[in-house]
Amino acid sequence: MLGTWRWNVVFGLIGTVLTVAFSIGNNPISVMLLRSVYAFIAFFVLAYGVRVVLAFILQPPSLVGEHSEQDVGKGNQFDMQTPDETYDLNQLLKSQLQDGAIPPSVETPSNEAADFRPLNPPQLLSAKNTQPEELVKAIRHLTGE
């Protein structure tokens, strides 16, 4: 079952408090105390039913088929290591220090080496020393006039 008998006592006390709260102005004290005892007993027994229903609802689903002894440890641990790449990393860092050298681990095969050319974009120039006519011409070209 779900929980302990303390839950039943808590439900019983809640029933007692509710009974006293609703009957304090309408009944004499002796009737109110007798009905609150009956309410405690009723709520105490009712809590067992609520606990049984909750235990049934919250029960984990049973697995289809039984586990064999071989399957007991499977899926509990994932033991995998990555290969040691410190040498390749050191070579890559050394090649970057040497201006533009291709690292040995990244070298392309010989048939692709002739076709491959690294991107070499032109360097941007500043427009500090240009003539005003050239600037006006460029602005008119960009604005579409």
mmCIF file of N, CA and C in Angstrom:
data_model
loop_
_atom_site.group_PDB
_atom_site.id
_atom_site.type_symbol
_atom_site.label_atom_id
_atom_site.label_comp_id
_atom_site.label_asym_id
_atom_site.label_seq_id
_atom_site.Cartn_x
_atom_site.Cartn_y
_atom_site.Cartn_z
ATOM 1 N N MET A 1 0.823 -1.181 0.000
ATOM 2 C CA MET A 1 0.000 0.000 0.000
ATOM 3 C C MET A 1 0.867 1.245 0.000
ATOM 4 N N LEU A 2 0.255 2.312 -0.385
ATOM 5 C CA LEU A 2 0.955 3.576 -0.503
ATOM 6 C C LEU A 2 0.886 4.328 0.824
ATOM 7 N N GLY A 3 2.024 4.655 1.398
ATOM 8 C CA GLY A 3 2.059 5.436 2.622
ATOM 9 C C GLY A 3 1.962 4.588 3.881
ATOM 10 N N THR A 4 1.660 5.250 4.997
ATOM 11 C CA THR A 4 1.567 4.581 6.282
ATOM 12 C C THR A 4 0.235 4.908 6.936
ATOM 13 N N TRP A 5 0.017 4.392 8.129
ATOM 14 C CA TRP A 5 -1.221 4.630 8.873
ATOM 15 C C TRP A 5 -1.360 6.088 9.291
ATOM 16 N N ARG A 6 -0.247 6.831 9.253
ATOM 17 C CA ARG A 6 -0.298 8.249 9.615
ATOM 18 C C ARG A 6 -1.182 9.041 8.653
ATOM 19 N N TRP A 7 -1.176 8.619 7.389
ATOM 20 C CA TRP A 7 -2.052 9.268 6.419
ATOM 21 C C TRP A 7 -3.512 9.069 6.813
ATOM 22 N N ASN A 8 -3.823 7.894 7.319
ATOM 23 C CA ASN A 8 -5.193 7.637 7.747
ATOM 24 C C ASN A 8 -5.571 8.548 8.906
ATOM 25 N N VAL A 9 -4.651 8.747 9.834
ATOM 26 C CA VAL A 9 -4.916 9.639 10.968
ATOM 27 C C VAL A 9 -5.114 11.072 10.472
ATOM 28 N N VAL A 10 -4.318 11.500 9.512
ATOM 29 C CA VAL A 10 -4.456 12.851 8.962
ATOM 30 C C VAL A 10 -5.826 13.005 8.307
ATOM 31 N N PHE A 11 -6.252 12.015 7.494
ATOM 32 C CA PHE A 11 -7.578 12.075 6.883
ATOM 33 C C PHE A 11 -8.671 12.080 7.949
ATOM 34 N N GLY A 12 -8.505 11.278 9.004
ATOM 35 C CA GLY A 12 -9.478 11.266 10.096
ATOM 36 C C GLY A 12 -9.572 12.613 10.778
ATOM 37 N N LEU A 13 -8.437 13.248 11.022
ATOM 38 C CA LEU A 13 -8.446 14.568 11.655
ATOM 39 C C LEU A 13 -9.091 15.618 10.751
ATOM 40 N N ILE A 14 -8.866 15.505 9.456
ATOM 41 C CA ILE A 14 -9.505 16.436 8.516
ATOM 42 C C ILE A 14 -11.019 16.264 8.581
ATOM 43 N N GLY A 15 -11.500 15.017 8.621
ATOM 44 C CA GLY A 15 -12.938 14.770 8.746
ATOM 45 C C GLY A 15 -13.494 15.303 10.043
ATOM 46 N N THR A 16 -12.718 15.151 11.124
ATOM 47 C CA THR A 16 -13.159 15.657 12.420
ATOM 48 C C THR A 16 -13.270 17.180 12.402
ATOM 49 N N VAL A 17 -12.283 17.846 11.863
ATOM 50 C CA VAL A 17 -12.284 19.308 11.806
ATOM 51 C C VAL A 17 -13.431 19.812 10.937
ATOM 52 N N LEU A 18 -13.664 19.151 9.806
ATOM 53 C CA LEU A 18 -14.771 19.575 8.949
ATOM 54 C C LEU A 18 -16.114 19.402 9.655
ATOM 55 N N THR A 19 -16.289 18.279 10.361
ATOM 56 C CA THR A 19 -17.543 18.034 11.076
ATOM 57 C C THR A 19 -17.763 19.071 12.171
ATOM 58 N N VAL A 20 -16.721 19.375 12.921
ATOM 59 C CA VAL A 20 -16.838 20.379 13.987
ATOM 60 C C VAL A 20 -17.130 21.751 13.374
ATOM 61 N N ALA A 21 -16.448 22.079 12.269
ATOM 62 C CA ALA A 21 -16.634 23.404 11.664
ATOM 63 C C ALA A 21 -18.051 23.608 11.142
ATOM 64 N N PHE A 22 -18.656 22.553 10.581
ATOM 65 C CA PHE A 22 -19.992 22.711 10.002
ATOM 66 C C PHE A 22 -21.115 22.538 11.020
ATOM 67 N N SER A 23 -20.830 21.926 12.180
ATOM 68 C CA SER A 23 -21.921 21.680 13.133
ATOM 69 C C SER A 23 -21.779 22.439 14.444
ATOM 70 N N ILE A 24 -20.830 23.309 14.573
ATOM 71 C CA ILE A 24 -20.600 23.997 15.845
ATOM 72 C C ILE A 24 -21.739 24.949 16.194
ATOM 73 N N GLY A 25 -22.377 25.547 15.235
ATOM 74 C CA GLY A 25 -23.442 26.495 15.534
ATOM 75 C C GLY A 25 -24.815 25.863 15.593
ATOM 76 N N ASN A 26 -24.975 24.654 15.056
ATOM 77 C CA ASN A 26 -26.302 24.049 14.938
ATOM 78 C C ASN A 26 -26.578 22.974 15.978
ATOM 79 N N ASN A 27 -25.569 22.388 16.576
ATOM 80 C CA ASN A 27 -25.750 21.246 17.478
ATOM 81 C C ASN A 27 -25.138 21.542 18.851
ATOM 82 N N PRO A 28 -25.661 20.849 19.887
ATOM 83 C CA PRO A 28 -25.013 20.963 21.198
ATOM 84 C C PRO A 28 -23.637 20.296 21.166
ATOM 85 N N ILE A 29 -22.819 20.599 22.148
ATOM 86 C CA ILE A 29 -21.437 20.118 22.174
ATOM 87 C C ILE A 29 -21.373 18.599 22.235
ATOM 88 N N SER A 30 -22.241 17.943 22.983
ATOM 89 C CA SER A 30 -22.187 16.482 23.100
ATOM 90 C C SER A 30 -22.481 15.817 21.756
ATOM 91 N N VAL A 31 -23.454 16.318 21.001
ATOM 92 C CA VAL A 31 -23.780 15.752 19.686
ATOM 93 C C VAL A 31 -22.633 16.034 18.715
ATOM 94 N N MET A 32 -22.094 17.249 18.776
ATOM 95 C CA MET A 32 -20.990 17.618 17.885
ATOM 96 C C MET A 32 -19.766 16.728 18.128
ATOM 97 N N LEU A 33 -19.417 16.450 19.384
ATOM 98 C CA LEU A 33 -18.259 15.597 19.684
ATOM 99 C C LEU A 33 -18.505 14.160 19.259
ATOM 100 N N LEU A 34 -19.744 13.658 19.452
ATOM 101 C CA LEU A 34 -20.063 12.293 19.038
ATOM 102 C C LEU A 34 -19.975 12.154 17.521
ATOM 103 N N ARG A 35 -20.503 13.120 16.803
ATOM 104 C CA ARG A 35 -20.446 13.080 15.339
ATOM 105 C C ARG A 35 -19.019 13.273 14.830
ATOM 106 N N SER A 36 -18.221 14.042 15.539
ATOM 107 C CA SER A 36 -16.831 14.203 15.110
ATOM 108 C C SER A 36 -16.041 12.904 15.316
ATOM 109 N N VAL A 37 -16.367 12.127 16.354
ATOM 110 C CA VAL A 37 -15.723 10.812 16.540
ATOM 111 C C VAL A 37 -16.130 9.876 15.418
ATOM 112 N N TYR A 38 -17.436 9.879 15.061
ATOM 113 C CA TYR A 38 -17.900 9.060 13.938
ATOM 114 C C TYR A 38 -17.218 9.488 12.629
ATOM 115 N N ALA A 39 -17.053 10.783 12.454
ATOM 116 C CA ALA A 39 -16.390 11.285 11.246
ATOM 117 C C ALA A 39 -14.930 10.856 11.213
ATOM 118 N N PHE A 40 -14.268 10.875 12.376
ATOM 119 C CA PHE A 40 -12.872 10.424 12.418
ATOM 120 C C PHE A 40 -12.780 8.964 12.000
ATOM 121 N N ILE A 41 -13.640 8.117 12.536
ATOM 122 C CA ILE A 41 -13.611 6.692 12.199
ATOM 123 C C ILE A 41 -13.923 6.483 10.718
ATOM 124 N N ALA A 42 -14.920 7.193 10.201
ATOM 125 C CA ALA A 42 -15.297 7.038 8.795
ATOM 126 C C ALA A 42 -14.164 7.485 7.867
ATOM 127 N N PHE A 43 -13.580 8.632 8.153
ATOM 128 C CA PHE A 43 -12.493 9.116 7.302
ATOM 129 C C PHE A 43 -11.243 8.245 7.445
ATOM 130 N N PHE A 44 -11.006 7.685 8.632
ATOM 131 C CA PHE A 44 -9.869 6.793 8.840
ATOM 132 C C PHE A 44 -10.012 5.552 7.966
ATOM 133 N N VAL A 45 -11.205 4.953 7.945
ATOM 134 C CA VAL A 45 -11.449 3.760 7.120
ATOM 135 C C VAL A 45 -11.458 4.130 5.640
ATOM 136 N N LEU A 46 -12.037 5.274 5.302
ATOM 137 C CA LEU A 46 -12.072 5.724 3.913
ATOM 138 C C LEU A 46 -10.657 5.957 3.363
ATOM 139 N N ALA A 47 -9.740 6.381 4.214
ATOM 140 C CA ALA A 47 -8.358 6.619 3.779
ATOM 141 C C ALA A 47 -7.692 5.334 3.328
ATOM 142 N N TYR A 48 -8.046 4.181 3.948
ATOM 143 C CA TYR A 48 -7.508 2.904 3.481
ATOM 144 C C TYR A 48 -7.938 2.640 2.044
ATOM 145 N N GLY A 49 -9.185 2.895 1.743
ATOM 146 C CA GLY A 49 -9.663 2.712 0.372
ATOM 147 C C GLY A 49 -8.960 3.629 -0.609
ATOM 148 N N VAL A 50 -8.762 4.870 -0.213
ATOM 149 C CA VAL A 50 -8.058 5.825 -1.080
ATOM 150 C C VAL A 50 -6.618 5.378 -1.304
ATOM 151 N N ARG A 51 -5.974 4.877 -0.253
ATOM 152 C CA ARG A 51 -4.587 4.416 -0.397
ATOM 153 C C ARG A 51 -4.491 3.195 -1.298
ATOM 154 N N VAL A 52 -5.461 2.276 -1.232
ATOM 155 C CA VAL A 52 -5.454 1.094 -2.099
ATOM 156 C C VAL A 52 -5.624 1.513 -3.554
ATOM 157 N N VAL A 53 -6.545 2.437 -3.809
ATOM 158 C CA VAL A 53 -6.769 2.898 -5.180
ATOM 159 C C VAL A 53 -5.529 3.622 -5.713
ATOM 160 N N LEU A 54 -4.924 4.477 -4.910
ATOM 161 C CA LEU A 54 -3.705 5.168 -5.351
ATOM 162 C C LEU A 54 -2.555 4.205 -5.597
ATOM 163 N N ALA A 55 -2.425 3.194 -4.757
ATOM 164 C CA ALA A 55 -1.359 2.203 -4.966
ATOM 165 C C ALA A 55 -1.579 1.448 -6.270
ATOM 166 N N PHE A 56 -2.834 1.169 -6.590
ATOM 167 C CA PHE A 56 -3.127 0.465 -7.841
ATOM 168 C C PHE A 56 -2.860 1.356 -9.048
ATOM 169 N N ILE A 57 -3.237 2.635 -8.946
ATOM 170 C CA ILE A 57 -3.051 3.560 -10.066
ATOM 171 C C ILE A 57 -1.577 3.881 -10.286
ATOM 172 N N LEU A 58 -0.835 4.097 -9.228
ATOM 173 C CA LEU A 58 0.569 4.507 -9.339
ATOM 174 C C LEU A 58 1.539 3.345 -9.459
ATOM 175 N N GLN A 59 1.037 2.131 -9.557
ATOM 176 C CA GLN A 59 1.895 0.960 -9.693
ATOM 177 C C GLN A 59 2.590 0.995 -11.052
ATOM 178 N N PRO A 60 3.909 0.750 -11.104
ATOM 179 C CA PRO A 60 4.601 0.764 -12.392
ATOM 180 C C PRO A 60 4.114 -0.389 -13.264
ATOM 181 N N PRO A 61 4.066 -0.183 -14.581
ATOM 182 C CA PRO A 61 3.570 -1.241 -15.464
ATOM 183 C C PRO A 61 4.500 -2.446 -15.426
ATOM 184 N N SER A 62 3.902 -3.622 -15.480
ATOM 185 C CA SER A 62 4.717 -4.838 -15.472
ATOM 186 C C SER A 62 5.327 -5.034 -16.851
ATOM 187 N N LEU A 63 6.537 -5.535 -16.879
ATOM 188 C CA LEU A 63 7.254 -5.737 -18.120
ATOM 189 C C LEU A 63 6.812 -7.046 -18.762
ATOM 190 N N VAL A 64 6.742 -7.058 -20.084
ATOM 191 C CA VAL A 64 6.347 -8.259 -20.801
ATOM 192 C C VAL A 64 7.547 -9.188 -20.859
ATOM 193 N N GLY A 65 7.383 -10.418 -20.462
ATOM 194 C CA GLY A 65 8.476 -11.389 -20.472
ATOM 195 C C GLY A 65 9.342 -11.240 -19.236
ATOM 196 N N GLU A 66 10.078 -12.277 -18.967
ATOM 197 C CA GLU A 66 10.953 -12.262 -17.806
ATOM 198 C C GLU A 66 12.387 -12.007 -18.235
ATOM 199 N N HIS A 67 13.173 -11.492 -17.325
ATOM 200 C CA HIS A 67 14.580 -11.230 -17.596
ATOM 201 C C HIS A 67 15.387 -12.485 -17.317
ATOM 202 N N SER A 68 16.281 -12.803 -18.224
ATOM 203 C CA SER A 68 17.172 -13.919 -17.970
ATOM 204 C C SER A 68 18.384 -13.414 -17.177
ATOM 205 N N GLU A 69 19.169 -14.328 -16.693
ATOM 206 C CA GLU A 69 20.332 -13.946 -15.897
ATOM 207 C C GLU A 69 21.382 -13.234 -16.743
ATOM 208 N N GLN A 70 21.401 -13.485 -18.041
ATOM 209 C CA GLN A 70 22.366 -12.829 -18.911
ATOM 210 C C GLN A 70 22.016 -11.352 -19.111
ATOM 211 N N ASP A 71 20.734 -11.017 -19.070
ATOM 212 C CA ASP A 71 20.303 -9.657 -19.337
ATOM 213 C C ASP A 71 20.333 -8.760 -18.110
ATOM 214 N N VAL A 72 20.718 -9.277 -16.968
ATOM 215 C CA VAL A 72 20.644 -8.512 -15.735
ATOM 216 C C VAL A 72 21.547 -7.277 -15.798
ATOM 217 N N GLY A 73 22.765 -7.399 -16.292
ATOM 218 C CA GLY A 73 23.701 -6.283 -16.294
ATOM 219 C C GLY A 73 23.683 -5.462 -17.559
ATOM 220 N N LYS A 74 22.939 -5.894 -18.568
ATOM 221 C CA LYS A 74 22.951 -5.188 -19.843
ATOM 222 C C LYS A 74 22.206 -3.870 -19.747
ATOM 223 N N GLY A 75 22.788 -2.848 -20.340
ATOM 224 C CA GLY A 75 22.157 -1.540 -20.397
ATOM 225 C C GLY A 75 22.380 -0.675 -19.178
ATOM 226 N N ASN A 76 23.138 -1.144 -18.216
ATOM 227 C CA ASN A 76 23.356 -0.348 -17.016
ATOM 228 C C ASN A 76 24.541 0.583 -17.148
ATOM 229 N N GLN A 77 25.548 0.179 -17.910
ATOM 230 C CA GLN A 77 26.747 0.997 -18.048
ATOM 231 C C GLN A 77 27.109 1.126 -19.520
ATOM 232 N N PHE A 78 27.679 2.259 -19.850
ATOM 233 C CA PHE A 78 28.188 2.508 -21.189
ATOM 234 C C PHE A 78 29.668 2.795 -21.053
ATOM 235 N N ASP A 79 30.478 1.831 -21.406
ATOM 236 C CA ASP A 79 31.914 1.943 -21.198
ATOM 237 C C ASP A 79 32.598 2.092 -22.550
ATOM 238 N N MET A 80 32.878 3.327 -22.926
ATOM 239 C CA MET A 80 33.518 3.582 -24.207
ATOM 240 C C MET A 80 34.508 4.721 -24.032
ATOM 241 N N GLN A 81 35.658 4.619 -24.689
ATOM 242 C CA GLN A 81 36.671 5.650 -24.584
ATOM 243 C C GLN A 81 36.934 6.234 -25.961
ATOM 244 N N THR A 82 37.252 7.507 -25.984
ATOM 245 C CA THR A 82 37.636 8.137 -27.238
ATOM 246 C C THR A 82 39.121 7.892 -27.467
ATOM 247 N N PRO A 83 39.528 7.789 -28.725
ATOM 248 C CA PRO A 83 40.946 7.544 -28.983
ATOM 249 C C PRO A 83 41.796 8.746 -28.574
ATOM 250 N N ASP A 84 43.043 8.473 -28.262
ATOM 251 C CA ASP A 84 43.964 9.525 -27.847
ATOM 252 C C ASP A 84 44.414 10.297 -29.083
ATOM 253 N N GLU A 85 44.080 11.577 -29.140
ATOM 254 C CA GLU A 85 44.397 12.408 -30.300
ATOM 255 C C GLU A 85 45.354 13.532 -29.950
ATOM 256 N N THR A 86 46.137 13.360 -28.904
ATOM 257 C CA THR A 86 47.038 14.440 -28.498
ATOM 258 C C THR A 86 48.124 14.673 -29.542
ATOM 259 N N TYR A 87 48.626 13.600 -30.192
ATOM 260 C CA TYR A 87 49.671 13.767 -31.199
ATOM 261 C C TYR A 87 49.119 14.565 -32.388
ATOM 262 N N ASP A 88 47.924 14.215 -32.866
ATOM 263 C CA ASP A 88 47.334 14.937 -33.990
ATOM 264 C C ASP A 88 47.071 16.396 -33.633
ATOM 265 N N LEU A 89 46.627 16.637 -32.407
ATOM 266 C CA LEU A 89 46.359 18.004 -31.973
ATOM 267 C C LEU A 89 47.657 18.810 -31.908
ATOM 268 N N ASN A 90 48.721 18.209 -31.401
ATOM 269 C CA ASN A 90 50.013 18.904 -31.344
ATOM 270 C C ASN A 90 50.522 19.222 -32.744
ATOM 271 N N GLN A 91 50.368 18.281 -33.676
ATOM 272 C CA GLN A 91 50.802 18.524 -35.053
ATOM 273 C C GLN A 91 49.994 19.652 -35.685
ATOM 274 N N LEU A 92 48.702 19.696 -35.409
ATOM 275 C CA LEU A 92 47.863 20.748 -35.954
ATOM 276 C C LEU A 92 48.266 22.107 -35.400
ATOM 277 N N LEU A 93 48.545 22.182 -34.113
ATOM 278 C CA LEU A 93 48.968 23.448 -33.516
ATOM 279 C C LEU A 93 50.328 23.889 -34.039
ATOM 280 N N LYS A 94 51.252 22.945 -34.216
ATOM 281 C CA LYS A 94 52.568 23.297 -34.764
ATOM 282 C C LYS A 94 52.444 23.810 -36.183
ATOM 283 N N SER A 95 51.558 23.188 -36.970
ATOM 284 C CA SER A 95 51.418 23.614 -38.360
ATOM 285 C C SER A 95 50.769 24.989 -38.452
ATOM 286 N N GLN A 96 49.916 25.333 -37.494
ATOM 287 C CA GLN A 96 49.310 26.661 -37.508
ATOM 288 C C GLN A 96 50.335 27.726 -37.154
ATOM 289 N N LEU A 97 51.303 27.374 -36.338
ATOM 290 C CA LEU A 97 52.344 28.334 -36.004
ATOM 291 C C LEU A 97 53.234 28.622 -37.205
ATOM 292 N N GLN A 98 53.432 27.617 -38.039
ATOM 293 C CA GLN A 98 54.203 27.819 -39.268
ATOM 294 C C GLN A 98 53.225 28.399 -40.289
ATOM 295 N N ASP A 99 53.504 29.553 -40.807
ATOM 296 C CA ASP A 99 52.548 30.304 -41.632
ATOM 297 C C ASP A 99 52.047 29.489 -42.814
ATOM 298 N N GLY A 100 50.773 29.117 -42.752
ATOM 299 C CA GLY A 100 50.096 28.513 -43.897
ATOM 300 C C GLY A 100 50.453 27.098 -44.221
ATOM 301 N N ALA A 101 51.193 26.412 -43.429
ATOM 302 C CA ALA A 101 51.531 25.027 -43.755
ATOM 303 C C ALA A 101 50.318 24.140 -43.521
ATOM 304 N N ILE A 102 50.105 23.180 -44.393
ATOM 305 C CA ILE A 102 48.995 22.245 -44.256
ATOM 306 C C ILE A 102 49.407 21.165 -43.270
ATOM 307 N N PRO A 103 48.597 20.890 -42.254
ATOM 308 C CA PRO A 103 48.974 19.863 -41.287
ATOM 309 C C PRO A 103 49.018 18.492 -41.934
ATOM 310 N N PRO A 104 49.911 17.614 -41.459
ATOM 311 C CA PRO A 104 50.053 16.304 -42.089
ATOM 312 C C PRO A 104 48.800 15.448 -41.957
ATOM 313 N N SER A 105 47.992 15.624 -40.935
ATOM 314 C CA SER A 105 46.802 14.797 -40.769
ATOM 315 C C SER A 105 45.665 15.262 -41.672
ATOM 316 N N VAL A 106 45.769 16.465 -42.273
ATOM 317 C CA VAL A 106 44.707 16.998 -43.092
ATOM 318 C C VAL A 106 45.099 16.989 -44.570
ATOM 319 N N GLU A 107 46.243 16.469 -44.898
ATOM 320 C CA GLU A 107 46.700 16.480 -46.287
ATOM 321 C C GLU A 107 45.726 15.721 -47.164
ATOM 322 N N THR A 108 45.523 16.251 -48.374
ATOM 323 C CA THR A 108 44.599 15.630 -49.319
ATOM 324 C C THR A 108 45.351 14.624 -50.174
ATOM 325 N N PRO A 109 44.658 13.680 -50.767
ATOM 326 C CA PRO A 109 45.317 12.736 -51.671
ATOM 327 C C PRO A 109 45.912 13.467 -52.871
ATOM 328 N N SER A 110 46.834 12.820 -53.538
ATOM 329 C CA SER A 110 47.606 13.477 -54.603
ATOM 330 C C SER A 110 46.741 13.904 -55.772
ATOM 331 N N ASN A 111 45.662 13.163 -56.111
ATOM 332 C CA ASN A 111 44.847 13.557 -57.263
ATOM 333 C C ASN A 111 43.994 14.784 -56.944
ATOM 334 N N GLU A 112 43.638 14.993 -55.679
ATOM 335 C CA GLU A 112 42.862 16.169 -55.318
ATOM 336 C C GLU A 112 43.768 17.353 -54.992
ATOM 337 N N ALA A 113 45.019 17.116 -54.726
ATOM 338 C CA ALA A 113 45.925 18.195 -54.340
ATOM 339 C C ALA A 113 46.110 19.191 -55.477
ATOM 340 N N ALA A 114 46.112 18.747 -56.713
ATOM 341 C CA ALA A 114 46.301 19.652 -57.835
ATOM 342 C C ALA A 114 45.065 20.525 -58.046
ATOM 343 N N ASP A 115 43.868 20.011 -57.763
ATOM 344 C CA ASP A 115 42.642 20.754 -57.972
ATOM 345 C C ASP A 115 42.343 21.719 -56.832
ATOM 346 N N PHE A 116 42.851 21.466 -55.680
ATOM 347 C CA PHE A 116 42.514 22.270 -54.519
ATOM 348 C C PHE A 116 43.355 23.532 -54.463
ATOM 349 N N ARG A 117 42.689 24.666 -54.286
ATOM 350 C CA ARG A 117 43.365 25.931 -54.064
ATOM 351 C C ARG A 117 42.683 26.610 -52.886
ATOM 352 N N PRO A 118 43.417 26.962 -51.864
ATOM 353 C CA PRO A 118 42.782 27.609 -50.717
ATOM 354 C C PRO A 118 42.241 28.979 -51.103
ATOM 355 N N LEU A 119 41.207 29.401 -50.418
ATOM 356 C CA LEU A 119 40.580 30.685 -50.673
ATOM 357 C C LEU A 119 41.534 31.808 -50.288
ATOM 358 N N ASN A 120 41.745 32.721 -51.200
ATOM 359 C CA ASN A 120 42.638 33.845 -50.971
ATOM 360 C C ASN A 120 41.898 35.114 -51.381
ATOM 361 N N PRO A 121 41.040 35.646 -50.511
ATOM 362 C CA PRO A 121 40.257 36.815 -50.901
ATOM 363 C C PRO A 121 41.132 38.061 -50.966
ATOM 364 N N PRO A 122 40.740 39.023 -51.789
ATOM 365 C CA PRO A 122 41.520 40.264 -51.860
ATOM 366 C C PRO A 122 41.329 41.065 -50.580
ATOM 367 N N GLN A 123 42.344 41.786 -50.230
ATOM 368 C CA GLN A 123 42.314 42.582 -49.012
ATOM 369 C C GLN A 123 41.518 43.861 -49.267
ATOM 370 N N LEU A 124 40.687 44.227 -48.299
ATOM 371 C CA LEU A 124 39.891 45.442 -48.453
ATOM 372 C C LEU A 124 40.783 46.670 -48.304
ATOM 373 N N LEU A 125 40.492 47.680 -49.132
ATOM 374 C CA LEU A 125 41.269 48.920 -49.118
ATOM 375 C C LEU A 125 40.449 50.018 -48.467
ATOM 376 N N SER A 126 41.113 50.913 -47.813
ATOM 377 C CA SER A 126 40.410 52.054 -47.232
ATOM 378 C C SER A 126 40.224 53.131 -48.300
ATOM 379 N N ALA A 127 39.214 53.968 -48.111
ATOM 380 C CA ALA A 127 38.896 55.005 -49.102
ATOM 381 C C ALA A 127 39.391 56.369 -48.661
ATOM 382 N N LYS A 128 40.493 56.433 -47.941
ATOM 383 C CA LYS A 128 40.996 57.716 -47.443
ATOM 384 C C LYS A 128 41.626 58.550 -48.557
ATOM 385 N N ASN A 129 42.300 57.927 -49.492
ATOM 386 C CA ASN A 129 43.051 58.674 -50.504
ATOM 387 C C ASN A 129 42.349 58.692 -51.859
ATOM 388 N N THR A 130 41.062 58.502 -51.893
ATOM 389 C CA THR A 130 40.377 58.513 -53.185
ATOM 390 C C THR A 130 39.902 59.920 -53.528
ATOM 391 N N GLN A 131 39.683 60.145 -54.772
ATOM 392 C CA GLN A 131 39.237 61.449 -55.265
ATOM 393 C C GLN A 131 37.742 61.613 -55.007
ATOM 394 N N PRO A 132 37.271 62.835 -54.771
ATOM 395 C CA PRO A 132 35.842 63.061 -54.510
ATOM 396 C C PRO A 132 34.953 62.653 -55.684
ATOM 397 N N GLU A 133 35.450 62.788 -56.913
ATOM 398 C CA GLU A 133 34.658 62.405 -58.076
ATOM 399 C C GLU A 133 34.410 60.899 -58.096
ATOM 400 N N GLU A 134 35.412 60.123 -57.686
ATOM 401 C CA GLU A 134 35.263 58.664 -57.655
ATOM 402 C C GLU A 134 34.256 58.253 -56.585
ATOM 403 N N LEU A 135 34.273 58.944 -55.435
ATOM 404 C CA LEU A 135 33.317 58.641 -54.367
ATOM 405 C C LEU A 135 31.895 58.962 -54.806
ATOM 406 N N VAL A 136 31.701 60.103 -55.465
ATOM 407 C CA VAL A 136 30.373 60.473 -55.947
ATOM 408 C C VAL A 136 29.894 59.471 -56.979
ATOM 409 N N LYS A 137 30.782 59.031 -57.841
ATOM 410 C CA LYS A 137 30.424 58.052 -58.870
ATOM 411 C C LYS A 137 30.018 56.731 -58.236
ATOM 412 N N ALA A 138 30.720 56.308 -57.181
ATOM 413 C CA ALA A 138 30.401 55.052 -56.501
ATOM 414 C C ALA A 138 29.060 55.167 -55.769
ATOM 415 N N ILE A 139 28.791 56.321 -55.154
ATOM 416 C CA ILE A 139 27.521 56.507 -54.443
ATOM 417 C C ILE A 139 26.370 56.523 -55.427
ATOM 418 N N ARG A 140 26.540 57.180 -56.560
ATOM 419 C CA ARG A 140 25.472 57.207 -57.572
ATOM 420 C C ARG A 140 25.228 55.806 -58.139
ATOM 421 N N HIS A 141 26.278 55.049 -58.287
ATOM 422 C CA HIS A 141 26.125 53.690 -58.805
ATOM 423 C C HIS A 141 25.354 52.816 -57.803
ATOM 424 N N LEU A 142 25.649 52.982 -56.482
ATOM 425 C CA LEU A 142 24.993 52.167 -55.467
ATOM 426 C C LEU A 142 23.532 52.574 -55.243
ATOM 427 N N THR A 143 23.229 53.854 -55.375
ATOM 428 C CA THR A 143 21.858 54.310 -55.175
ATOM 429 C C THR A 143 21.008 54.170 -56.428
ATOM 430 N N GLY A 144 21.597 53.917 -57.554
ATOM 431 C CA GLY A 144 20.858 53.697 -58.784
ATOM 432 C C GLY A 144 20.477 54.961 -59.509
ATOM 433 N N GLU A 145 21.162 56.068 -59.288
ATOM 434 C CA GLU A 145 20.862 57.327 -59.989
ATOM 435 C C GLU A 145 21.548 57.387 -61.313
#
